[in-house]
Amino acid sequence: SMEKACLFGCGIATGLGAVWNNAKVEPLYAMLYAMPCCAMLCYAMLCYAMLCCAVLCYAKVEPFSSVAVFGLGAVGTGLALCLVDGGYELLVTDARPRADFEKVLAAAGGKLRWCSTAAELCERCNVVLTSLPSVPIIASVAEKSILPHFRGTWIDFSTTDEAESRRLGPLAKARGIDFPEAPLTGGVHLVRSGDMPVLVGGQAAVLPRYERLLTGVCGKVVHCGAADSASVVTVISHLPAGPPLPVDGGAFMLGQQ
């Protein structure tokens, strides 16, 4: 650890200094004695740094220190608990008070840390996952909380519309926020089991950095294209579940367009 490395370095310097002072060693000889010790210390620290890098690369640790979930409805709670099962500790919040979520927080065994405000959550994390029930609520959360207070990657699992995704994309980019949309499809019952497919729209280069995070909450990740494409594909995937032939025909026509 860093504490042991500092103690080791200070101990060598202090010990050698005491020996040299008591033995009245000449400065030139002191330098000659010190050089091999310093070289060995630098070599040991270099090996330690290389070992840490190797461990991080092998474990595929994502380049972020904290993840947050904004919105603890049926989908948001399922996402949060899936990530807890995968070893994550999360910051969470919701428009409803903490008292409504005591059972969820208890089920997570202390790995869900409640934030009293949305601004607090956005300022303490560098990846925020949202799961919100409607387009107006998504717009409100974005404009009042995420855009003013957050810098990092915002992954939106909400089912929104193409126009809203197209509107939010440039606003997020202007503030240094990566904004891949990732609407879920397949039914709420698949969320908790971690088997729900996720359709991702946004820059393909961003996705590999969060591969482990995304696969931790879904069974399959499908990149659909630009930032507004996943919303369109999600609507198409939902249409066949409605009235059979007319809606199915409309779904295929929309997909072709």
PDB file of C-alpha atoms in Angstrom:
ATOM      1  CA  SER A   1       0.000   0.000   0.000  1.00  0.00           C
ATOM      2  CA  MET A   2       1.014   3.645  -0.270  1.00  0.00           C
ATOM      3  CA  GLU A   3       1.445   3.901   3.519  1.00  0.00           C
ATOM      4  CA  LYS A   4       3.914   0.990   3.555  1.00  0.00           C
ATOM      5  CA  ALA A   5       5.839   2.408   0.602  1.00  0.00           C
ATOM      6  CA  CYS A   6       6.194   5.780   2.355  1.00  0.00           C
ATOM      7  CA  LEU A   7       7.247   4.107   5.610  1.00  0.00           C
ATOM      8  CA  PHE A   8       9.780   1.976   3.731  1.00  0.00           C
ATOM      9  CA  GLY A   9      11.246   4.996   1.926  1.00  0.00           C
ATOM     10  CA  CYS A  10      11.447   7.151   5.074  1.00  0.00           C
ATOM     11  CA  GLY A  11      12.922   4.283   7.071  1.00  0.00           C
ATOM     12  CA  ILE A  12      15.774   3.778   4.631  1.00  0.00           C
ATOM     13  CA  ALA A  13      16.570   7.483   4.434  1.00  0.00           C
ATOM     14  CA  THR A  14      16.402   7.979   8.203  1.00  0.00           C
ATOM     15  CA  GLY A  15      18.402   4.822   8.990  1.00  0.00           C
ATOM     16  CA  LEU A  16      21.171   5.620   6.539  1.00  0.00           C
ATOM     17  CA  GLY A  17      21.325   9.202   7.755  1.00  0.00           C
ATOM     18  CA  ALA A  18      21.730   8.087  11.364  1.00  0.00           C
ATOM     19  CA  VAL A  19      24.502   5.616  10.452  1.00  0.00           C
ATOM     20  CA  TRP A  20      26.381   8.146   8.387  1.00  0.00           C
ATOM     21  CA  ASN A  21      26.157  10.833  11.056  1.00  0.00           C
ATOM     22  CA  ASN A  22      27.312   8.547  13.863  1.00  0.00           C
ATOM     23  CA  ALA A  23      30.082   7.019  11.790  1.00  0.00           C
ATOM     24  CA  LYS A  24      31.128  10.428  10.482  1.00  0.00           C
ATOM     25  CA  VAL A  25      31.121   9.183   6.902  1.00  0.00           C
ATOM     26  CA  GLU A  26      32.456  11.629   4.327  1.00  0.00           C
ATOM     27  CA  PRO A  27      29.832  13.088   1.962  1.00  0.00           C
ATOM     28  CA  LEU A  28      31.390  11.431  -1.095  1.00  0.00           C
ATOM     29  CA  TYR A  29      31.344   7.986   0.521  1.00  0.00           C
ATOM     30  CA  ALA A  30      27.824   8.623   1.762  1.00  0.00           C
ATOM     31  CA  MET A  31      26.674   9.283  -1.798  1.00  0.00           C
ATOM     32  CA  LEU A  32      28.369   6.131  -3.029  1.00  0.00           C
ATOM     33  CA  TYR A  33      26.622   4.092  -0.342  1.00  0.00           C
ATOM     34  CA  ALA A  34      23.268   5.768  -0.973  1.00  0.00           C
ATOM     35  CA  MET A  35      23.150   5.323  -4.744  1.00  0.00           C
ATOM     36  CA  PRO A  36      22.657   1.515  -4.744  1.00  0.00           C
ATOM     37  CA  CYS A  37      19.997   1.800  -2.035  1.00  0.00           C
ATOM     38  CA  CYS A  38      18.115   4.467  -3.961  1.00  0.00           C
ATOM     39  CA  ALA A  39      18.355   2.417  -7.143  1.00  0.00           C
ATOM     40  CA  MET A  40      16.932  -0.622  -5.368  1.00  0.00           C
ATOM     41  CA  LEU A  41      14.090   1.451  -3.914  1.00  0.00           C
ATOM     42  CA  CYS A  42      13.228   2.938  -7.326  1.00  0.00           C
ATOM     43  CA  TYR A  43      13.297  -0.532  -8.886  1.00  0.00           C
ATOM     44  CA  ALA A  44      10.957  -1.883  -6.195  1.00  0.00           C
ATOM     45  CA  MET A  45       8.512   1.001  -6.680  1.00  0.00           C
ATOM     46  CA  LEU A  46       8.597   0.519 -10.468  1.00  0.00           C
ATOM     47  CA  CYS A  47       7.813  -3.195 -10.067  1.00  0.00           C
ATOM     48  CA  TYR A  48       4.936  -2.352  -7.728  1.00  0.00           C
ATOM     49  CA  ALA A  49       3.483   0.152 -10.232  1.00  0.00           C
ATOM     50  CA  MET A  50       3.772  -2.367 -13.092  1.00  0.00           C
ATOM     51  CA  LEU A  51       2.062  -5.025 -10.982  1.00  0.00           C
ATOM     52  CA  CYS A  52      -0.834  -2.650 -10.196  1.00  0.00           C
ATOM     53  CA  CYS A  53      -1.264  -1.815 -13.899  1.00  0.00           C
ATOM     54  CA  ALA A  54      -1.246  -5.509 -14.815  1.00  0.00           C
ATOM     55  CA  VAL A  55      -3.909  -6.296 -12.204  1.00  0.00           C
ATOM     56  CA  LEU A  56      -6.145  -3.438 -13.375  1.00  0.00           C
ATOM     57  CA  CYS A  57      -5.819  -4.460 -17.030  1.00  0.00           C
ATOM     58  CA  TYR A  58      -6.461  -8.133 -16.312  1.00  0.00           C
ATOM     59  CA  ALA A  59      -9.507  -7.369 -14.192  1.00  0.00           C
ATOM     60  CA  LYS A  60     -10.884  -4.963 -16.845  1.00  0.00           C
ATOM     61  CA  VAL A  61     -11.648  -2.335 -14.221  1.00  0.00           C
ATOM     62  CA  GLU A  62     -13.663   0.502 -15.723  1.00  0.00           C
ATOM     63  CA  PRO A  63     -12.148   4.002 -15.774  1.00  0.00           C
ATOM     64  CA  PHE A  64     -14.515   5.402 -13.195  1.00  0.00           C
ATOM     65  CA  SER A  65     -14.584   5.534  -9.440  1.00  0.00           C
ATOM     66  CA  SER A  66     -18.305   5.649  -8.687  1.00  0.00           C
ATOM     67  CA  VAL A  67     -21.573   4.716 -10.340  1.00  0.00           C
ATOM     68  CA  ALA A  68     -25.004   6.121  -9.508  1.00  0.00           C
ATOM     69  CA  VAL A  69     -28.578   5.116 -10.308  1.00  0.00           C
ATOM     70  CA  PHE A  70     -31.147   7.907 -10.599  1.00  0.00           C
ATOM     71  CA  GLY A  71     -34.698   6.565 -10.401  1.00  0.00           C
ATOM     72  CA  LEU A  72     -35.653   3.545  -8.283  1.00  0.00           C
ATOM     73  CA  GLY A  73     -38.836   2.354  -9.916  1.00  0.00           C
ATOM     74  CA  ALA A  74     -39.258  -1.282 -10.939  1.00  0.00           C
ATOM     75  CA  VAL A  75     -36.565  -1.063 -13.626  1.00  0.00           C
ATOM     76  CA  GLY A  76     -34.168   1.188 -11.692  1.00  0.00           C
ATOM     77  CA  THR A  77     -34.315  -1.010  -8.594  1.00  0.00           C
ATOM     78  CA  GLY A  78     -33.687  -4.109 -10.696  1.00  0.00           C
ATOM     79  CA  LEU A  79     -30.681  -2.446 -12.360  1.00  0.00           C
ATOM     80  CA  ALA A  80     -29.242  -1.358  -9.026  1.00  0.00           C
ATOM     81  CA  LEU A  81     -29.590  -4.790  -7.401  1.00  0.00           C
ATOM     82  CA  CYS A  82     -28.082  -6.523 -10.445  1.00  0.00           C
ATOM     83  CA  LEU A  83     -25.035  -4.279 -10.189  1.00  0.00           C
ATOM     84  CA  VAL A  84     -24.788  -4.932  -6.462  1.00  0.00           C
ATOM     85  CA  ASP A  85     -24.797  -8.655  -7.235  1.00  0.00           C
ATOM     86  CA  GLY A  86     -21.919  -7.952  -9.625  1.00  0.00           C
ATOM     87  CA  GLY A  87     -19.835  -6.357  -6.886  1.00  0.00           C
ATOM     88  CA  TYR A  88     -20.626  -2.672  -7.396  1.00  0.00           C
ATOM     89  CA  GLU A  89     -21.360  -0.162  -4.661  1.00  0.00           C
ATOM     90  CA  LEU A  90     -23.738   2.507  -5.928  1.00  0.00           C
ATOM     91  CA  LEU A  91     -25.023   5.950  -5.121  1.00  0.00           C
ATOM     92  CA  VAL A  92     -28.813   6.124  -5.538  1.00  0.00           C
ATOM     93  CA  THR A  93     -31.618   8.638  -5.313  1.00  0.00           C
ATOM     94  CA  ASP A  94     -35.223   9.141  -6.373  1.00  0.00           C
ATOM     95  CA  ALA A  95     -37.856  11.867  -6.362  1.00  0.00           C
ATOM     96  CA  ARG A  96     -39.617   9.976  -3.575  1.00  0.00           C
ATOM     97  CA  PRO A  97     -38.237  10.061  -0.006  1.00  0.00           C
ATOM     98  CA  ARG A  98     -35.718   7.568   1.338  1.00  0.00           C
ATOM     99  CA  ALA A  99     -38.349   6.017   3.631  1.00  0.00           C
ATOM    100  CA  ASP A 100     -40.026   4.489   0.566  1.00  0.00           C
ATOM    101  CA  PHE A 101     -36.881   2.521  -0.253  1.00  0.00           C
ATOM    102  CA  GLU A 102     -35.690   1.205   3.104  1.00  0.00           C
ATOM    103  CA  LYS A 103     -36.429  -2.397   2.090  1.00  0.00           C
ATOM    104  CA  VAL A 104     -34.407  -2.007  -1.106  1.00  0.00           C
ATOM    105  CA  LEU A 105     -31.489  -0.413   0.737  1.00  0.00           C
ATOM    106  CA  ALA A 106     -31.571  -3.180   3.332  1.00  0.00           C
ATOM    107  CA  ALA A 107     -31.671  -5.895   0.660  1.00  0.00           C
ATOM    108  CA  ALA A 108     -28.489  -4.465  -0.859  1.00  0.00           C
ATOM    109  CA  GLY A 109     -26.572  -4.983   2.382  1.00  0.00           C
ATOM    110  CA  GLY A 110     -25.233  -1.441   2.623  1.00  0.00           C
ATOM    111  CA  LYS A 111     -23.973  -1.306  -0.969  1.00  0.00           C
ATOM    112  CA  LEU A 112     -26.551   1.291  -2.005  1.00  0.00           C
ATOM    113  CA  ARG A 113     -25.685   4.709  -0.574  1.00  0.00           C
ATOM    114  CA  TRP A 114     -28.570   7.156  -0.566  1.00  0.00           C
ATOM    115  CA  CYS A 115     -28.038  10.746  -1.738  1.00  0.00           C
ATOM    116  CA  SER A 116     -30.509  13.271  -0.381  1.00  0.00           C
ATOM    117  CA  THR A 117     -30.569  15.390  -3.561  1.00  0.00           C
ATOM    118  CA  ALA A 118     -30.041  14.838  -7.256  1.00  0.00           C
ATOM    119  CA  ALA A 119     -27.330  17.517  -7.302  1.00  0.00           C
ATOM    120  CA  GLU A 120     -25.387  15.682  -4.585  1.00  0.00           C
ATOM    121  CA  LEU A 121     -25.570  12.431  -6.526  1.00  0.00           C
ATOM    122  CA  CYS A 122     -24.394  14.061  -9.766  1.00  0.00           C
ATOM    123  CA  GLU A 123     -21.453  15.764  -8.068  1.00  0.00           C
ATOM    124  CA  ARG A 124     -20.248  12.562  -6.348  1.00  0.00           C
ATOM    125  CA  CYS A 125     -20.238  10.148  -9.309  1.00  0.00           C
ATOM    126  CA  ASN A 126     -18.756   9.998 -12.786  1.00  0.00           C
ATOM    127  CA  VAL A 127     -21.212   7.495 -14.284  1.00  0.00           C
ATOM    128  CA  VAL A 128     -24.932   8.036 -13.802  1.00  0.00           C
ATOM    129  CA  LEU A 129     -27.601   5.569 -14.916  1.00  0.00           C
ATOM    130  CA  THR A 130     -31.142   6.879 -15.274  1.00  0.00           C
ATOM    131  CA  SER A 131     -34.362   4.918 -15.445  1.00  0.00           C
ATOM    132  CA  LEU A 132     -37.276   7.349 -15.598  1.00  0.00           C
ATOM    133  CA  PRO A 133     -40.961   6.892 -16.483  1.00  0.00           C
ATOM    134  CA  SER A 134     -41.681   9.594 -19.068  1.00  0.00           C
ATOM    135  CA  VAL A 135     -40.141  12.052 -21.500  1.00  0.00           C
ATOM    136  CA  PRO A 136     -41.102  15.189 -19.469  1.00  0.00           C
ATOM    137  CA  ILE A 137     -39.461  13.710 -16.350  1.00  0.00           C
ATOM    138  CA  ILE A 138     -36.323  12.824 -18.329  1.00  0.00           C
ATOM    139  CA  ALA A 139     -36.163  16.405 -19.635  1.00  0.00           C
ATOM    140  CA  SER A 140     -36.666  17.857 -16.158  1.00  0.00           C
ATOM    141  CA  VAL A 141     -33.977  15.668 -14.564  1.00  0.00           C
ATOM    142  CA  ALA A 142     -31.564  16.467 -17.380  1.00  0.00           C
ATOM    143  CA  GLU A 143     -32.035  20.237 -17.248  1.00  0.00           C
ATOM    144  CA  LYS A 144     -32.231  20.662 -13.457  1.00  0.00           C
ATOM    145  CA  SER A 145     -29.729  18.057 -12.251  1.00  0.00           C
ATOM    146  CA  ILE A 146     -27.557  16.240 -14.774  1.00  0.00           C
ATOM    147  CA  LEU A 147     -26.558  18.987 -17.199  1.00  0.00           C
ATOM    148  CA  PRO A 148     -25.743  21.637 -14.518  1.00  0.00           C
ATOM    149  CA  HIS A 149     -24.062  19.367 -11.941  1.00  0.00           C
ATOM    150  CA  PHE A 150     -22.607  16.337 -13.708  1.00  0.00           C
ATOM    151  CA  ARG A 151     -19.464  15.630 -15.728  1.00  0.00           C
ATOM    152  CA  GLY A 152     -18.880  12.095 -16.935  1.00  0.00           C
ATOM    153  CA  THR A 153     -20.954   9.453 -18.714  1.00  0.00           C
ATOM    154  CA  TRP A 154     -24.741   9.451 -18.560  1.00  0.00           C
ATOM    155  CA  ILE A 155     -26.352   6.176 -19.670  1.00  0.00           C
ATOM    156  CA  ASP A 156     -30.106   6.540 -20.016  1.00  0.00           C
ATOM    157  CA  PHE A 157     -32.045   3.256 -19.719  1.00  0.00           C
ATOM    158  CA  SER A 158     -35.398   5.048 -19.987  1.00  0.00           C
ATOM    159  CA  THR A 159     -37.726   4.495 -22.921  1.00  0.00           C
ATOM    160  CA  THR A 160     -37.769   7.939 -24.508  1.00  0.00           C
ATOM    161  CA  ASP A 161     -38.430   9.252 -28.019  1.00  0.00           C
ATOM    162  CA  GLU A 162     -36.147  10.024 -30.908  1.00  0.00           C
ATOM    163  CA  ALA A 163     -36.671  13.780 -30.754  1.00  0.00           C
ATOM    164  CA  GLU A 164     -35.746  14.023 -27.067  1.00  0.00           C
ATOM    165  CA  SER A 165     -32.599  11.946 -27.534  1.00  0.00           C
ATOM    166  CA  ARG A 166     -31.614  14.147 -30.479  1.00  0.00           C
ATOM    167  CA  ARG A 167     -32.212  17.268 -28.370  1.00  0.00           C
ATOM    168  CA  LEU A 168     -30.286  16.072 -25.306  1.00  0.00           C
ATOM    169  CA  GLY A 169     -27.285  14.719 -27.217  1.00  0.00           C
ATOM    170  CA  PRO A 170     -25.739  18.089 -28.223  1.00  0.00           C
ATOM    171  CA  LEU A 171     -26.561  19.628 -24.819  1.00  0.00           C
ATOM    172  CA  ALA A 172     -24.707  16.828 -23.044  1.00  0.00           C
ATOM    173  CA  LYS A 173     -21.769  16.959 -25.449  1.00  0.00           C
ATOM    174  CA  ALA A 174     -21.396  20.724 -24.947  1.00  0.00           C
ATOM    175  CA  ARG A 175     -20.914  20.090 -21.213  1.00  0.00           C
ATOM    176  CA  GLY A 176     -18.412  17.269 -21.658  1.00  0.00           C
ATOM    177  CA  ILE A 177     -20.921  14.488 -20.951  1.00  0.00           C
ATOM    178  CA  ASP A 178     -20.926  11.226 -22.924  1.00  0.00           C
ATOM    179  CA  PHE A 179     -24.551  10.301 -23.552  1.00  0.00           C
ATOM    180  CA  PRO A 180     -25.213   6.780 -24.833  1.00  0.00           C
ATOM    181  CA  GLU A 181     -28.919   5.982 -24.700  1.00  0.00           C
ATOM    182  CA  ALA A 182     -29.644   2.396 -23.699  1.00  0.00           C
ATOM    183  CA  PRO A 183     -33.397   1.659 -23.594  1.00  0.00           C
ATOM    184  CA  LEU A 184     -34.313  -1.789 -22.331  1.00  0.00           C
ATOM    185  CA  THR A 185     -36.696  -4.152 -24.057  1.00  0.00           C
ATOM    186  CA  GLY A 186     -38.154  -7.527 -23.160  1.00  0.00           C
ATOM    187  CA  GLY A 187     -40.208  -7.040 -20.002  1.00  0.00           C
ATOM    188  CA  VAL A 188     -39.575  -5.873 -16.441  1.00  0.00           C
ATOM    189  CA  HIS A 189     -39.337  -9.464 -15.194  1.00  0.00           C
ATOM    190  CA  LEU A 190     -36.025  -9.825 -17.075  1.00  0.00           C
ATOM    191  CA  VAL A 191     -34.378  -6.839 -15.350  1.00  0.00           C
ATOM    192  CA  ARG A 192     -33.754  -8.422 -11.966  1.00  0.00           C
ATOM    193  CA  SER A 193     -32.389 -11.611 -13.521  1.00  0.00           C
ATOM    194  CA  GLY A 194     -29.943  -9.605 -15.633  1.00  0.00           C
ATOM    195  CA  ASP A 195     -31.249 -11.128 -18.881  1.00  0.00           C
ATOM    196  CA  MET A 196     -32.965  -8.110 -20.453  1.00  0.00           C
ATOM    197  CA  PRO A 197     -31.502  -7.041 -23.839  1.00  0.00           C
ATOM    198  CA  VAL A 198     -30.300  -3.459 -24.085  1.00  0.00           C
ATOM    199  CA  LEU A 199     -30.286  -1.434 -27.295  1.00  0.00           C
ATOM    200  CA  VAL A 200     -27.536   1.181 -27.278  1.00  0.00           C
ATOM    201  CA  GLY A 201     -27.355   4.311 -29.380  1.00  0.00           C
ATOM    202  CA  GLY A 202     -24.374   6.640 -29.339  1.00  0.00           C
ATOM    203  CA  GLN A 203     -20.670   6.730 -30.106  1.00  0.00           C
ATOM    204  CA  ALA A 204     -19.410   3.188 -30.557  1.00  0.00           C
ATOM    205  CA  ALA A 205     -15.983   4.177 -29.185  1.00  0.00           C
ATOM    206  CA  VAL A 206     -17.486   4.903 -25.750  1.00  0.00           C
ATOM    207  CA  LEU A 207     -19.123   1.505 -25.302  1.00  0.00           C
ATOM    208  CA  PRO A 208     -16.062  -0.752 -24.707  1.00  0.00           C
ATOM    209  CA  ARG A 209     -15.170   1.318 -21.633  1.00  0.00           C
ATOM    210  CA  TYR A 210     -18.472   0.323 -20.031  1.00  0.00           C
ATOM    211  CA  GLU A 211     -18.826  -3.210 -21.393  1.00  0.00           C
ATOM    212  CA  ARG A 212     -18.647  -4.858 -17.980  1.00  0.00           C
ATOM    213  CA  LEU A 213     -21.138  -2.384 -16.537  1.00  0.00           C
ATOM    214  CA  LEU A 214     -23.664  -2.945 -19.339  1.00  0.00           C
ATOM    215  CA  THR A 215     -23.322  -6.714 -19.389  1.00  0.00           C
ATOM    216  CA  GLY A 216     -23.831  -6.683 -15.629  1.00  0.00           C
ATOM    217  CA  VAL A 217     -27.419  -5.477 -16.076  1.00  0.00           C
ATOM    218  CA  CYS A 218     -28.476  -7.113 -19.314  1.00  0.00           C
ATOM    219  CA  GLY A 219     -28.194 -10.300 -21.275  1.00  0.00           C
ATOM    220  CA  LYS A 220     -27.162  -8.819 -24.613  1.00  0.00           C
ATOM    221  CA  VAL A 221     -25.877  -5.428 -25.785  1.00  0.00           C
ATOM    222  CA  VAL A 222     -26.864  -4.351 -29.313  1.00  0.00           C
ATOM    223  CA  HIS A 223     -25.346  -1.167 -30.766  1.00  0.00           C
ATOM    224  CA  CYS A 224     -27.988   0.403 -33.026  1.00  0.00           C
ATOM    225  CA  GLY A 225     -26.081   3.400 -34.375  1.00  0.00           C
ATOM    226  CA  ALA A 226     -26.394   7.123 -33.611  1.00  0.00           C
ATOM    227  CA  ALA A 227     -27.662   8.548 -30.324  1.00  0.00           C
ATOM    228  CA  ASP A 228     -31.317   8.594 -31.391  1.00  0.00           C
ATOM    229  CA  SER A 229     -31.417   5.211 -33.151  1.00  0.00           C
ATOM    230  CA  ALA A 230     -31.948   3.004 -30.086  1.00  0.00           C
ATOM    231  CA  SER A 231     -35.219   4.769 -29.216  1.00  0.00           C
ATOM    232  CA  VAL A 232     -36.610   4.054 -32.683  1.00  0.00           C
ATOM    233  CA  VAL A 233     -35.551   0.395 -32.571  1.00  0.00           C
ATOM    234  CA  THR A 234     -37.099   0.035 -29.096  1.00  0.00           C
ATOM    235  CA  VAL A 235     -40.468   1.339 -30.317  1.00  0.00           C
ATOM    236  CA  ILE A 236     -40.331  -1.048 -33.267  1.00  0.00           C
ATOM    237  CA  SER A 237     -39.583  -3.962 -30.939  1.00  0.00           C
ATOM    238  CA  HIS A 238     -42.601  -3.065 -28.779  1.00  0.00           C
ATOM    239  CA  LEU A 239     -45.125  -2.671 -31.588  1.00  0.00           C
ATOM    240  CA  PRO A 240     -45.570  -6.370 -32.474  1.00  0.00           C
ATOM    241  CA  ALA A 241     -46.840  -6.987 -28.938  1.00  0.00           C
ATOM    242  CA  GLY A 242     -49.898  -4.848 -29.725  1.00  0.00           C
ATOM    243  CA  PRO A 243     -52.792  -5.595 -32.150  1.00  0.00           C
ATOM    244  CA  PRO A 244     -51.377  -8.135 -34.581  1.00  0.00           C
ATOM    245  CA  LEU A 245     -51.450  -7.474 -38.312  1.00  0.00           C
ATOM    246  CA  PRO A 246     -51.976  -3.700 -38.764  1.00  0.00           C
ATOM    247  CA  VAL A 247     -49.425  -2.782 -36.097  1.00  0.00           C
ATOM    248  CA  ASP A 248     -46.950  -5.396 -37.279  1.00  0.00           C
ATOM    249  CA  GLY A 249     -47.149  -3.952 -40.770  1.00  0.00           C
ATOM    250  CA  GLY A 250     -46.581  -0.468 -39.371  1.00  0.00           C
ATOM    251  CA  ALA A 251     -43.612  -1.688 -37.386  1.00  0.00           C
ATOM    252  CA  PHE A 252     -41.936  -3.183 -40.474  1.00  0.00           C
ATOM    253  CA  MET A 253     -42.630  -0.024 -42.511  1.00  0.00           C
ATOM    254  CA  LEU A 254     -41.180   2.183 -39.764  1.00  0.00           C
ATOM    255  CA  GLY A 255     -38.120  -0.015 -39.504  1.00  0.00           C
ATOM    256  CA  GLN A 256     -37.602   0.121 -43.286  1.00  0.00           C
ATOM    257  CA  GLN A 257     -37.774   3.920 -43.229  1.00  0.00           C
TER     258      GLN A 257
END
